[in-house]
mmCIF file with all atom_site columns, C-alpha atoms in Angstrom:
data_model
loop_
_atom_site.group_PDB
_atom_site.id
_atom_site.type_symbol
_atom_site.label_atom_id
_atom_site.label_alt_id
_atom_site.label_comp_id
_atom_site.label_asym_id
_atom_site.label_entity_id
_atom_site.label_seq_id
_atom_site.pdbx_PDB_ins_code
_atom_site.Cartn_x
_atom_site.Cartn_y
_atom_site.Cartn_z
_atom_site.occupancy
_atom_site.B_iso_or_equiv
_atom_site.pdbx_formal_charge
_atom_site.auth_seq_id
_atom_site.auth_comp_id
_atom_site.auth_asym_id
_atom_site.auth_atom_id
_atom_site.pdbx_PDB_model_num
ATOM 1   C CA . ARG X 1 1   ? 124.295 86.360  111.010 1.00 58.00 ? 5   ARG X CA 1
ATOM 2   C CA . ALA X 1 2   ? 123.368 86.300  114.674 1.00 69.00 ? 6   ALA X CA 1
ATOM 3   C CA . ASN X 1 3   ? 119.702 86.172  113.691 1.00 69.00 ? 7   ASN X CA 1
ATOM 4   C CA . ALA X 1 4   ? 120.403 83.276  111.315 1.00 66.00 ? 8   ALA X CA 1
ATOM 5   C CA . ARG X 1 5   ? 122.180 81.319  114.060 1.00 77.00 ? 9   ARG X CA 1
ATOM 6   C CA . LEU X 1 6   ? 119.333 81.993  116.481 1.00 80.00 ? 10  LEU X CA 1
ATOM 7   C CA . LEU X 1 7   ? 116.727 80.845  113.969 1.00 77.00 ? 11  LEU X CA 1
ATOM 8   C CA . THR X 1 8   ? 118.754 77.689  113.277 1.00 79.00 ? 12  THR X CA 1
ATOM 9   C CA . GLN X 1 9   ? 118.865 76.852  116.982 1.00 85.00 ? 13  GLN X CA 1
ATOM 10  C CA . LEU X 1 10  ? 115.141 77.494  117.343 1.00 86.00 ? 14  LEU X CA 1
ATOM 11  C CA . ARG X 1 11  ? 114.513 75.174  114.401 1.00 86.00 ? 15  ARG X CA 1
ATOM 12  C CA . TRP X 1 12  ? 116.535 72.413  116.080 1.00 89.00 ? 16  TRP X CA 1
ATOM 13  C CA . TYR X 1 13  ? 114.603 72.844  119.321 1.00 90.00 ? 17  TYR X CA 1
ATOM 14  C CA . ALA X 1 14  ? 111.302 72.770  117.456 1.00 91.00 ? 18  ALA X CA 1
ATOM 15  C CA . LEU X 1 15  ? 112.243 69.602  115.545 1.00 92.00 ? 19  LEU X CA 1
ATOM 16  C CA . ALA X 1 16  ? 113.359 67.920  118.776 1.00 93.00 ? 20  ALA X CA 1
ATOM 17  C CA . LEU X 1 17  ? 109.982 68.754  120.301 1.00 92.00 ? 21  LEU X CA 1
ATOM 18  C CA . GLY X 1 18  ? 108.305 67.548  117.108 1.00 93.00 ? 22  GLY X CA 1
ATOM 19  C CA . TYR X 1 19  ? 110.048 64.195  117.476 1.00 94.00 ? 23  TYR X CA 1
ATOM 20  C CA . HIS X 1 20  ? 108.676 63.777  121.000 1.00 93.00 ? 24  HIS X CA 1
ATOM 21  C CA . LEU X 1 21  ? 105.194 64.821  119.848 1.00 93.00 ? 25  LEU X CA 1
ATOM 22  C CA . GLN X 1 22  ? 105.412 62.235  117.081 1.00 94.00 ? 26  GLN X CA 1
ATOM 23  C CA . GLN X 1 23  ? 106.414 59.571  119.609 1.00 94.00 ? 27  GLN X CA 1
ATOM 24  C CA . ALA X 1 24  ? 103.398 60.579  121.692 1.00 92.00 ? 28  ALA X CA 1
ATOM 25  C CA . ASP X 1 25  ? 101.189 60.147  118.579 1.00 93.00 ? 29  ASP X CA 1
ATOM 26  C CA . ALA X 1 26  ? 100.281 63.836  118.661 1.00 93.00 ? 30  ALA X CA 1
ATOM 27  C CA . LEU X 1 27  ? 101.829 64.407  115.204 1.00 94.00 ? 31  LEU X CA 1
ATOM 28  C CA . VAL X 1 28  ? 102.193 62.209  112.128 1.00 95.00 ? 32  VAL X CA 1
ATOM 29  C CA . TYR X 1 29  ? 105.696 63.496  111.320 1.00 94.00 ? 33  TYR X CA 1
ATOM 30  C CA . ALA X 1 30  ? 108.192 65.380  113.457 1.00 94.00 ? 34  ALA X CA 1
ATOM 31  C CA . GLU X 1 31  ? 108.451 68.050  110.729 1.00 93.00 ? 35  GLU X CA 1
ATOM 32  C CA . ASP X 1 32  ? 104.742 68.799  111.164 1.00 94.00 ? 36  ASP X CA 1
ATOM 33  C CA . VAL X 1 33  ? 105.734 70.832  114.205 1.00 94.00 ? 37  VAL X CA 1
ATOM 34  C CA . MET X 1 34  ? 106.708 73.601  111.758 1.00 93.00 ? 38  MET X CA 1
ATOM 35  C CA . MET X 1 35  ? 103.003 74.169  111.134 1.00 94.00 ? 39  MET X CA 1
ATOM 36  C CA . LEU X 1 36  ? 102.461 75.066  114.795 1.00 93.00 ? 40  LEU X CA 1
ATOM 37  C CA . THR X 1 37  ? 103.190 78.251  116.697 1.00 92.00 ? 41  THR X CA 1
ATOM 38  C CA . PHE X 1 38  ? 105.489 78.187  119.711 1.00 89.00 ? 42  PHE X CA 1
ATOM 39  C CA . PRO X 1 39  ? 102.584 78.896  122.117 1.00 90.00 ? 43  PRO X CA 1
ATOM 40  C CA . GLU X 1 40  ? 100.735 75.915  120.613 1.00 92.00 ? 44  GLU X CA 1
ATOM 41  C CA . MET X 1 41  ? 103.765 73.640  121.052 1.00 90.00 ? 45  MET X CA 1
ATOM 42  C CA . ILE X 1 42  ? 104.494 74.718  124.618 1.00 89.00 ? 46  ILE X CA 1
ATOM 43  C CA . GLY X 1 43  ? 100.807 74.806  125.505 1.00 91.00 ? 47  GLY X CA 1
ATOM 44  C CA . TYR X 1 44  ? 100.371 71.191  124.436 1.00 91.00 ? 48  TYR X CA 1
ATOM 45  C CA . VAL X 1 45  ? 103.351 70.108  126.544 1.00 88.00 ? 49  VAL X CA 1
ATOM 46  C CA . HIS X 1 46  ? 102.109 71.980  129.634 1.00 90.00 ? 50  HIS X CA 1
ATOM 47  C CA . GLY X 1 47  ? 98.473  71.035  129.133 1.00 88.00 ? 51  GLY X CA 1
ATOM 48  C CA . THR X 1 48  ? 97.326  74.608  128.566 1.00 88.00 ? 52  THR X CA 1
ATOM 49  C CA . ALA X 1 49  ? 96.722  74.423  124.808 1.00 84.00 ? 53  ALA X CA 1
ATOM 50  C CA . VAL X 1 50  ? 93.382  75.680  123.522 1.00 84.00 ? 54  VAL X CA 1
ATOM 51  C CA . ASP X 1 51  ? 93.424  73.116  120.691 1.00 84.00 ? 55  ASP X CA 1
ATOM 52  C CA . THR X 1 52  ? 94.965  69.705  121.427 1.00 87.00 ? 56  THR X CA 1
ATOM 53  C CA . ALA X 1 53  ? 94.011  68.099  118.082 1.00 91.00 ? 57  ALA X CA 1
ATOM 54  C CA . LEU X 1 54  ? 97.416  68.847  116.576 1.00 94.00 ? 58  LEU X CA 1
ATOM 55  C CA . LYS X 1 55  ? 97.102  66.439  113.646 1.00 94.00 ? 59  LYS X CA 1
ATOM 56  C CA . GLN X 1 56  ? 93.900  68.115  112.483 1.00 94.00 ? 60  GLN X CA 1
ATOM 57  C CA . LEU X 1 57  ? 95.415  71.564  113.002 1.00 94.00 ? 61  LEU X CA 1
ATOM 58  C CA . VAL X 1 58  ? 98.480  70.643  110.933 1.00 95.00 ? 62  VAL X CA 1
ATOM 59  C CA . ARG X 1 59  ? 96.285  69.196  108.175 1.00 95.00 ? 63  ARG X CA 1
ATOM 60  C CA . GLN X 1 60  ? 94.247  72.413  107.986 1.00 95.00 ? 64  GLN X CA 1
ATOM 61  C CA . ARG X 1 61  ? 97.366  74.553  107.773 1.00 94.00 ? 65  ARG X CA 1
ATOM 62  C CA . ASN X 1 62  ? 98.958  72.323  105.151 1.00 93.00 ? 66  ASN X CA 1
ATOM 63  C CA . ASN X 1 63  ? 95.834  72.696  103.021 1.00 94.00 ? 67  ASN X CA 1
ATOM 64  C CA . ALA X 1 64  ? 95.907  76.467  103.494 1.00 93.00 ? 68  ALA X CA 1
ATOM 65  C CA . TYR X 1 65  ? 99.615  76.551  102.589 1.00 87.00 ? 69  TYR X CA 1
ATOM 66  C CA . LYS X 1 66  ? 98.955  74.646  99.359  1.00 87.00 ? 70  LYS X CA 1
ATOM 67  C CA . SER X 1 67  ? 96.134  77.035  98.462  1.00 88.00 ? 71  SER X CA 1
ATOM 68  C CA . TYR X 1 68  ? 98.509  79.980  98.960  1.00 82.00 ? 72  TYR X CA 1
ATOM 69  C CA . GLU X 1 69  ? 101.015 78.323  96.609  1.00 75.00 ? 73  GLU X CA 1
ATOM 70  C CA . ARG X 1 70  ? 98.362  78.086  93.891  1.00 77.00 ? 74  ARG X CA 1
ATOM 71  C CA . ALA X 1 71  ? 97.089  81.624  94.416  1.00 75.00 ? 75  ALA X CA 1
ATOM 72  C CA . PRO X 1 72  ? 98.130  84.293  91.886  1.00 72.00 ? 76  PRO X CA 1
ATOM 73  C CA . ALA X 1 73  ? 100.717 86.821  92.984  1.00 66.00 ? 77  ALA X CA 1
ATOM 74  C CA . PRO X 1 74  ? 99.448  90.201  94.193  1.00 64.00 ? 78  PRO X CA 1
ATOM 75  C CA . ASP X 1 75  ? 99.557  93.235  91.935  1.00 62.00 ? 79  ASP X CA 1
ATOM 76  C CA . PRO X 1 76  ? 102.857 95.163  91.789  1.00 58.00 ? 80  PRO X CA 1
ATOM 77  C CA . MET X 1 77  ? 103.413 97.485  94.741  1.00 59.00 ? 81  MET X CA 1
ATOM 78  C CA . PHE X 1 78  ? 105.978 99.708  93.045  1.00 58.00 ? 82  PHE X CA 1
ATOM 79  C CA . GLU X 1 79  ? 108.071 99.886  89.902  1.00 59.00 ? 83  GLU X CA 1
ATOM 80  C CA . THR X 1 80  ? 111.800 100.130 89.362  1.00 57.00 ? 84  THR X CA 1
ATOM 81  C CA . ALA X 1 81  ? 113.894 100.448 86.227  1.00 58.00 ? 85  ALA X CA 1
ATOM 82  C CA . GLY X 1 82  ? 117.461 99.829  85.150  1.00 57.00 ? 86  GLY X CA 1
ATOM 83  C CA . MET X 1 83  ? 120.409 97.890  86.488  1.00 54.00 ? 87  MET X CA 1
ATOM 84  C CA . VAL X 1 84  ? 121.309 98.074  90.165  1.00 55.00 ? 88  VAL X CA 1
ATOM 85  C CA . TYR X 1 85  ? 124.191 100.547 90.424  1.00 55.00 ? 89  TYR X CA 1
ATOM 86  C CA . ASP X 1 86  ? 127.646 99.215  91.271  1.00 57.00 ? 90  ASP X CA 1
ATOM 87  C CA . PRO X 1 87  ? 130.324 101.933 91.592  1.00 59.00 ? 91  PRO X CA 1
ATOM 88  C CA . GLU X 1 88  ? 133.105 99.413  90.893  1.00 61.00 ? 92  GLU X CA 1
ATOM 89  C CA . GLN X 1 89  ? 131.772 98.467  87.466  1.00 58.00 ? 93  GLN X CA 1
ATOM 90  C CA . GLN X 1 90  ? 131.450 100.498 84.292  1.00 52.00 ? 94  GLN X CA 1
ATOM 91  C CA . TYR X 1 91  ? 128.172 99.921  82.480  1.00 48.00 ? 95  TYR X CA 1
ATOM 92  C CA . THR X 1 92  ? 127.721 100.877 78.841  1.00 46.00 ? 96  THR X CA 1
ATOM 93  C CA . MET X 1 93  ? 124.124 99.952  78.351  1.00 43.00 ? 97  MET X CA 1
ATOM 94  C CA . SER X 1 94  ? 121.145 101.709 76.900  1.00 39.00 ? 98  SER X CA 1
ATOM 95  C CA . PRO X 1 95  ? 118.299 102.592 79.264  1.00 41.00 ? 99  PRO X CA 1
ATOM 96  C CA . MET X 1 96  ? 116.082 99.623  80.014  1.00 40.00 ? 100 MET X CA 1
ATOM 97  C CA . THR X 1 97  ? 112.350 99.646  79.582  1.00 39.00 ? 101 THR X CA 1
ATOM 98  C CA . PRO X 1 98  ? 110.845 100.067 83.053  1.00 39.00 ? 102 PRO X CA 1
ATOM 99  C CA . VAL X 1 99  ? 109.590 96.807  84.507  1.00 39.00 ? 103 VAL X CA 1
ATOM 100 C CA . ALA X 1 100 ? 107.683 96.179  87.686  1.00 37.00 ? 104 ALA X CA 1
ATOM 101 C CA . ALA X 1 101 ? 109.676 94.773  90.551  1.00 36.00 ? 105 ALA X CA 1
ATOM 102 C CA . TYR X 1 102 ? 107.019 92.178  91.267  1.00 34.00 ? 106 TYR X CA 1
ATOM 103 C CA . GLY X 1 103 ? 106.792 90.313  88.027  1.00 36.00 ? 107 GLY X CA 1
ATOM 104 C CA . HIS X 1 104 ? 105.574 92.628  85.283  1.00 37.00 ? 108 HIS X CA 1
ATOM 105 C CA . CYS X 1 105 ? 107.659 91.971  82.212  1.00 39.00 ? 109 CYS X CA 1
ATOM 106 C CA . GLN X 1 106 ? 107.084 91.111  78.607  1.00 44.00 ? 110 GLN X CA 1
ATOM 107 C CA . GLY X 1 107 ? 107.704 88.007  76.527  1.00 46.00 ? 111 GLY X CA 1
ATOM 108 C CA . GLU X 1 108 ? 108.097 87.958  72.782  1.00 48.00 ? 112 GLU X CA 1
ATOM 109 C CA . GLU X 1 109 ? 109.494 85.811  70.022  1.00 48.00 ? 113 GLU X CA 1
ATOM 110 C CA . GLU X 1 110 ? 113.026 86.941  69.337  1.00 47.00 ? 114 GLU X CA 1
ATOM 111 C CA . GLY X 1 111 ? 115.062 85.187  66.662  1.00 47.00 ? 115 GLY X CA 1
ATOM 112 C CA . ASP X 1 112 ? 114.728 81.433  67.059  1.00 50.00 ? 116 ASP X CA 1
ATOM 113 C CA . GLY X 1 113 ? 113.348 81.286  70.589  1.00 56.00 ? 117 GLY X CA 1
ATOM 114 C CA . LEU X 1 114 ? 111.009 82.789  73.159  1.00 65.00 ? 118 LEU X CA 1
ATOM 115 C CA . ALA X 1 115 ? 112.471 85.862  74.866  1.00 83.00 ? 119 ALA X CA 1
ATOM 116 C CA . LEU X 1 116 ? 111.337 86.983  78.302  1.00 91.00 ? 120 LEU X CA 1
ATOM 117 C CA . THR X 1 117 ? 112.408 90.175  79.994  1.00 91.00 ? 121 THR X CA 1
ATOM 118 C CA . GLY X 1 118 ? 112.966 91.148  83.582  1.00 91.00 ? 122 GLY X CA 1
ATOM 119 C CA . GLN X 1 119 ? 115.326 93.193  85.698  1.00 90.00 ? 123 GLN X CA 1
ATOM 120 C CA . GLY X 1 120 ? 118.994 92.353  86.074  1.00 90.00 ? 124 GLY X CA 1
ATOM 121 C CA . CYS X 1 121 ? 120.473 92.207  89.565  1.00 89.00 ? 125 CYS X CA 1
ATOM 122 C CA . PHE X 1 122 ? 124.012 91.196  88.609  1.00 89.00 ? 126 PHE X CA 1
ATOM 123 C CA . PRO X 1 123 ? 125.256 91.414  85.012  1.00 89.00 ? 127 PRO X CA 1
ATOM 124 C CA . GLY X 1 124 ? 126.310 88.388  83.028  1.00 91.00 ? 128 GLY X CA 1
ATOM 125 C CA . LYS X 1 125 ? 125.613 86.527  79.801  1.00 93.00 ? 129 LYS X CA 1
ATOM 126 C CA . LEU X 1 126 ? 125.637 82.747  79.559  1.00 93.00 ? 130 LEU X CA 1
ATOM 127 C CA . GLU X 1 127 ? 123.918 79.698  78.157  1.00 94.00 ? 131 GLU X CA 1
ATOM 128 C CA . GLY X 1 128 ? 122.660 77.013  80.493  1.00 93.00 ? 132 GLY X CA 1
ATOM 129 C CA . THR X 1 129 ? 120.001 74.485  81.405  1.00 94.00 ? 133 THR X CA 1
ATOM 130 C CA . ILE X 1 130 ? 116.884 75.491  83.313  1.00 93.00 ? 134 ILE X CA 1
ATOM 131 C CA . ARG X 1 131 ? 116.382 73.758  86.661  1.00 92.00 ? 135 ARG X CA 1
ATOM 132 C CA . ILE X 1 132 ? 113.029 74.566  88.246  1.00 91.00 ? 136 ILE X CA 1
ATOM 133 C CA . VAL X 1 133 ? 113.322 74.651  92.026  1.00 89.00 ? 137 VAL X CA 1
ATOM 134 C CA . ASP X 1 134 ? 110.229 73.557  93.930  1.00 83.00 ? 138 ASP X CA 1
ATOM 135 C CA . ASN X 1 135 ? 112.017 72.237  97.007  1.00 78.00 ? 139 ASN X CA 1
ATOM 136 C CA . PRO X 1 136 ? 115.642 73.419  97.419  1.00 77.00 ? 140 PRO X CA 1
ATOM 137 C CA . ASN X 1 137 ? 116.442 70.385  99.580  1.00 74.00 ? 141 ASN X CA 1
ATOM 138 C CA . ASP X 1 138 ? 115.615 67.988  96.724  1.00 74.00 ? 142 ASP X CA 1
ATOM 139 C CA . LEU X 1 139 ? 117.813 69.614  94.065  1.00 77.00 ? 143 LEU X CA 1
ATOM 140 C CA . ARG X 1 140 ? 121.517 69.203  93.341  1.00 81.00 ? 144 ARG X CA 1
ATOM 141 C CA . PRO X 1 141 ? 122.481 71.673  90.579  1.00 79.00 ? 145 PRO X CA 1
ATOM 142 C CA . GLU X 1 142 ? 124.992 70.642  87.932  1.00 84.00 ? 146 GLU X CA 1
ATOM 143 C CA . PRO X 1 143 ? 127.569 73.028  86.440  1.00 82.00 ? 147 PRO X CA 1
ATOM 144 C CA . GLY X 1 144 ? 125.810 75.204  83.883  1.00 82.00 ? 148 GLY X CA 1
ATOM 145 C CA . ASP X 1 145 ? 122.392 74.952  85.517  1.00 92.00 ? 149 ASP X CA 1
ATOM 146 C CA . ILE X 1 146 ? 120.289 78.118  85.741  1.00 95.00 ? 150 ILE X CA 1
ATOM 147 C CA . LEU X 1 147 ? 117.919 78.039  88.688  1.00 94.00 ? 151 LEU X CA 1
ATOM 148 C CA . LEU X 1 148 ? 114.312 79.078  88.020  1.00 94.00 ? 152 LEU X CA 1
ATOM 149 C CA . VAL X 1 149 ? 112.092 79.880  91.000  1.00 91.00 ? 153 VAL X CA 1
ATOM 150 C CA . ARG X 1 150 ? 108.664 81.420  91.426  1.00 89.00 ? 154 ARG X CA 1
ATOM 151 C CA . GLN X 1 151 ? 109.968 83.630  94.224  1.00 85.00 ? 155 GLN X CA 1
ATOM 152 C CA . GLY X 1 152 ? 113.144 83.870  96.235  1.00 84.00 ? 156 GLY X CA 1
ATOM 153 C CA . HIS X 1 153 ? 113.655 82.716  99.806  1.00 80.00 ? 157 HIS X CA 1
ATOM 154 C CA . PRO X 1 154 ? 116.712 82.020  101.994 1.00 78.00 ? 158 PRO X CA 1
ATOM 155 C CA . GLY X 1 155 ? 116.422 78.251  101.468 1.00 79.00 ? 159 GLY X CA 1
ATOM 156 C CA . LEU X 1 156 ? 117.850 78.730  97.966  1.00 84.00 ? 160 LEU X CA 1
ATOM 157 C CA . ILE X 1 157 ? 121.179 80.140  99.079  1.00 84.00 ? 161 ILE X CA 1
ATOM 158 C CA . HIS X 1 158 ? 122.995 76.825  99.500  1.00 84.00 ? 162 HIS X CA 1
ATOM 159 C CA . LEU X 1 159 ? 122.353 76.138  95.780  1.00 87.00 ? 163 LEU X CA 1
ATOM 160 C CA . PHE X 1 160 ? 124.069 79.315  94.572  1.00 88.00 ? 164 PHE X CA 1
ATOM 161 C CA . PRO X 1 161 ? 127.722 78.125  94.555  1.00 87.00 ? 165 PRO X CA 1
ATOM 162 C CA . ALA X 1 162 ? 126.913 75.301  92.119  1.00 88.00 ? 166 ALA X CA 1
ATOM 163 C CA . ALA X 1 163 ? 124.549 77.322  89.901  1.00 91.00 ? 167 ALA X CA 1
ATOM 164 C CA . SER X 1 164 ? 125.497 79.470  86.914  1.00 92.00 ? 168 SER X CA 1
ATOM 165 C CA . GLY X 1 165 ? 122.505 81.811  87.024  1.00 94.00 ? 169 GLY X CA 1
ATOM 166 C CA . LEU X 1 166 ? 119.209 82.605  88.719  1.00 95.00 ? 170 LEU X CA 1
ATOM 167 C CA . ILE X 1 167 ? 115.798 83.610  87.348  1.00 95.00 ? 171 ILE X CA 1
ATOM 168 C CA . MET X 1 168 ? 112.977 84.678  89.668  1.00 94.00 ? 172 MET X CA 1
ATOM 169 C CA . GLU X 1 169 ? 109.414 85.087  88.435  1.00 92.00 ? 173 GLU X CA 1
ATOM 170 C CA . TYR X 1 170 ? 108.581 87.430  91.302  1.00 86.00 ? 174 TYR X CA 1
ATOM 171 C CA . GLY X 1 171 ? 110.949 89.498  93.354  1.00 83.00 ? 175 GLY X CA 1
ATOM 172 C CA . SER X 1 172 ? 112.813 92.724  93.822  1.00 84.00 ? 176 SER X CA 1
ATOM 173 C CA . PRO X 1 173 ? 116.467 93.651  93.216  1.00 87.00 ? 177 PRO X CA 1
ATOM 174 C CA . LEU X 1 174 ? 116.519 94.731  96.862  1.00 86.00 ? 178 LEU X CA 1
ATOM 175 C CA . SER X 1 175 ? 115.282 91.420  98.255  1.00 87.00 ? 179 SER X CA 1
ATOM 176 C CA . HIS X 1 176 ? 117.527 89.372  100.533 1.00 87.00 ? 180 HIS X CA 1
ATOM 177 C CA . VAL X 1 177 ? 118.070 86.684  97.889  1.00 89.00 ? 181 VAL X CA 1
ATOM 178 C CA . SER X 1 178 ? 118.917 89.259  95.191  1.00 90.00 ? 182 SER X CA 1
ATOM 179 C CA . ILE X 1 179 ? 121.476 90.945  97.428  1.00 90.00 ? 183 ILE X CA 1
ATOM 180 C CA . LEU X 1 180 ? 123.166 87.628  98.226  1.00 89.00 ? 184 LEU X CA 1
ATOM 181 C CA . ALA X 1 181 ? 123.210 86.712  94.533  1.00 90.00 ? 185 ALA X CA 1
ATOM 182 C CA . ARG X 1 182 ? 125.032 89.978  93.797  1.00 91.00 ? 186 ARG X CA 1
ATOM 183 C CA . GLU X 1 183 ? 127.523 89.326  96.575  1.00 90.00 ? 187 GLU X CA 1
ATOM 184 C CA . LEU X 1 184 ? 128.257 85.913  95.042  1.00 89.00 ? 188 LEU X CA 1
ATOM 185 C CA . GLU X 1 185 ? 128.405 87.482  91.542  1.00 91.00 ? 189 GLU X CA 1
ATOM 186 C CA . LEU X 1 186 ? 125.658 85.183  90.290  1.00 93.00 ? 190 LEU X CA 1
ATOM 187 C CA . PRO X 1 187 ? 123.964 86.492  87.106  1.00 94.00 ? 191 PRO X CA 1
ATOM 188 C CA . THR X 1 188 ? 120.396 87.091  88.237  1.00 94.00 ? 192 THR X CA 1
ATOM 189 C CA . LEU X 1 189 ? 117.160 88.238  86.627  1.00 94.00 ? 193 LEU X CA 1
ATOM 190 C CA . VAL X 1 190 ? 114.049 89.094  88.659  1.00 93.00 ? 194 VAL X CA 1
ATOM 191 C CA . GLY X 1 191 ? 110.489 90.042  87.762  1.00 90.00 ? 195 GLY X CA 1
ATOM 192 C CA . VAL X 1 192 ? 110.273 87.622  84.816  1.00 92.00 ? 196 VAL X CA 1
ATOM 193 C CA . LYS X 1 193 ? 106.523 87.283  84.521  1.00 88.00 ? 197 LYS X CA 1
ATOM 194 C CA . HIS X 1 194 ? 105.177 83.801  83.661  1.00 88.00 ? 198 HIS X CA 1
ATOM 195 C CA . ALA X 1 195 ? 108.720 82.387  83.596  1.00 91.00 ? 199 ALA X CA 1
ATOM 196 C CA . THR X 1 196 ? 107.673 79.163  85.326  1.00 89.00 ? 200 THR X CA 1
ATOM 197 C CA . GLN X 1 197 ? 104.957 78.644  82.704  1.00 88.00 ? 201 GLN X CA 1
ATOM 198 C CA . ALA X 1 198 ? 106.983 79.619  79.627  1.00 90.00 ? 202 ALA X CA 1
ATOM 199 C CA . LEU X 1 199 ? 110.135 77.702  80.577  1.00 92.00 ? 203 LEU X CA 1
ATOM 200 C CA . HIS X 1 200 ? 110.422 74.063  81.545  1.00 91.00 ? 204 HIS X CA 1
ATOM 201 C CA . ASP X 1 201 ? 112.917 71.925  83.405  1.00 91.00 ? 205 ASP X CA 1
ATOM 202 C CA . GLY X 1 202 ? 115.742 70.997  81.028  1.00 91.00 ? 206 GLY X CA 1
ATOM 203 C CA . ASP X 1 203 ? 115.214 73.872  78.563  1.00 92.00 ? 207 ASP X CA 1
ATOM 204 C CA . ARG X 1 204 ? 118.375 75.351  77.115  1.00 93.00 ? 208 ARG X CA 1
ATOM 205 C CA . VAL X 1 205 ? 118.359 79.139  77.456  1.00 94.00 ? 209 VAL X CA 1
ATOM 206 C CA . GLU X 1 206 ? 120.547 82.187  77.052  1.00 94.00 ? 210 GLU X CA 1
ATOM 207 C CA . LEU X 1 207 ? 120.471 84.391  80.147  1.00 94.00 ? 211 LEU X CA 1
ATOM 208 C CA . ASP X 1 208 ? 121.607 87.981  79.653  1.00 94.00 ? 212 ASP X CA 1
ATOM 209 C CA . SER X 1 209 ? 121.122 89.758  82.948  1.00 90.00 ? 213 SER X CA 1
ATOM 210 C CA . HIS X 1 210 ? 123.020 92.761  81.552  1.00 89.00 ? 214 HIS X CA 1
ATOM 211 C CA . ARG X 1 211 ? 120.215 93.435  79.066  1.00 90.00 ? 215 ARG X CA 1
ATOM 212 C CA . GLY X 1 212 ? 117.531 91.895  81.252  1.00 91.00 ? 216 GLY X CA 1
ATOM 213 C CA . THR X 1 213 ? 116.517 89.046  78.933  1.00 92.00 ? 217 THR X CA 1
ATOM 214 C CA . VAL X 1 214 ? 116.282 85.268  78.914  1.00 93.00 ? 218 VAL X CA 1
ATOM 215 C CA . ARG X 1 215 ? 115.836 83.485  75.575  1.00 92.00 ? 219 ARG X CA 1
ATOM 216 C CA . ARG X 1 216 ? 114.952 79.850  75.000  1.00 89.00 ? 220 ARG X CA 1
ATOM 217 C CA . LEU X 1 217 ? 117.354 78.175  72.582  1.00 87.00 ? 221 LEU X CA 1
ATOM 218 C CA . ASP X 1 218 ? 115.606 74.842  71.958  1.00 72.00 ? 222 ASP X CA 1
#
C-alpha cells in the first residue's frame, strides 16, 4: 500500500511537470510525459538532457508501444494445474487437465456454444455479458458484465466491484490481479488462449471458474 501511494504521488508530480512542458510547447499533451524517464524530464528542465526533441521521442515510444501491443505473447514459461487451494473452502472437483499459466488452453464446441478452457482462480458459475477492456478508464461495467482482458494489470482493479467475473487471455493465478480478484471473491479464469479473438463485446457467456470453462451462449 505504501508503494501504491508513492507511485500515485510520483504520477501526480510527473503530470504536473507534463503540464508545464506542454505549456512550453515541448510536449503535445501533458500525458505524453509518461513516455519519458525521470532523468529525461529533469534533464530537460535543467538543460542537461541528451535529447531535447521530446515530441519526437514520445512519438517513437508510442509507436514502439503499439507494436508491442500487436506482438504475439511469448511462449509459456511454466505450467500449473488445478484450482488454487483455499483451506476455508471444500472442493469436490475432478482433477483438471493441466493448462499453461500463460495462455495455453483449448477451445471446443460444447453443446450449443463455443467452450474455452483456462485455469480458475476463484470458483463461481454465472451467466453474463462480455465486456472487452482495452482502456480501463473508458469502461463503466454494468451489473452482470464479465470483463475480458488480454492480460491483467493494476489499472483494472477499480472495475472489479461492479463486475461479475473476469477472464484473462494471458496470466497466472499468482499474478497481482489474480490475487486481488480472489480477495474480492470475483470468479476469475486465466490462461484462456485466444479468448479475445473467440469472444466479442456483448456476447452472452456462461463462466464456470470452478471447472475452468467459459461457454458462449449466443
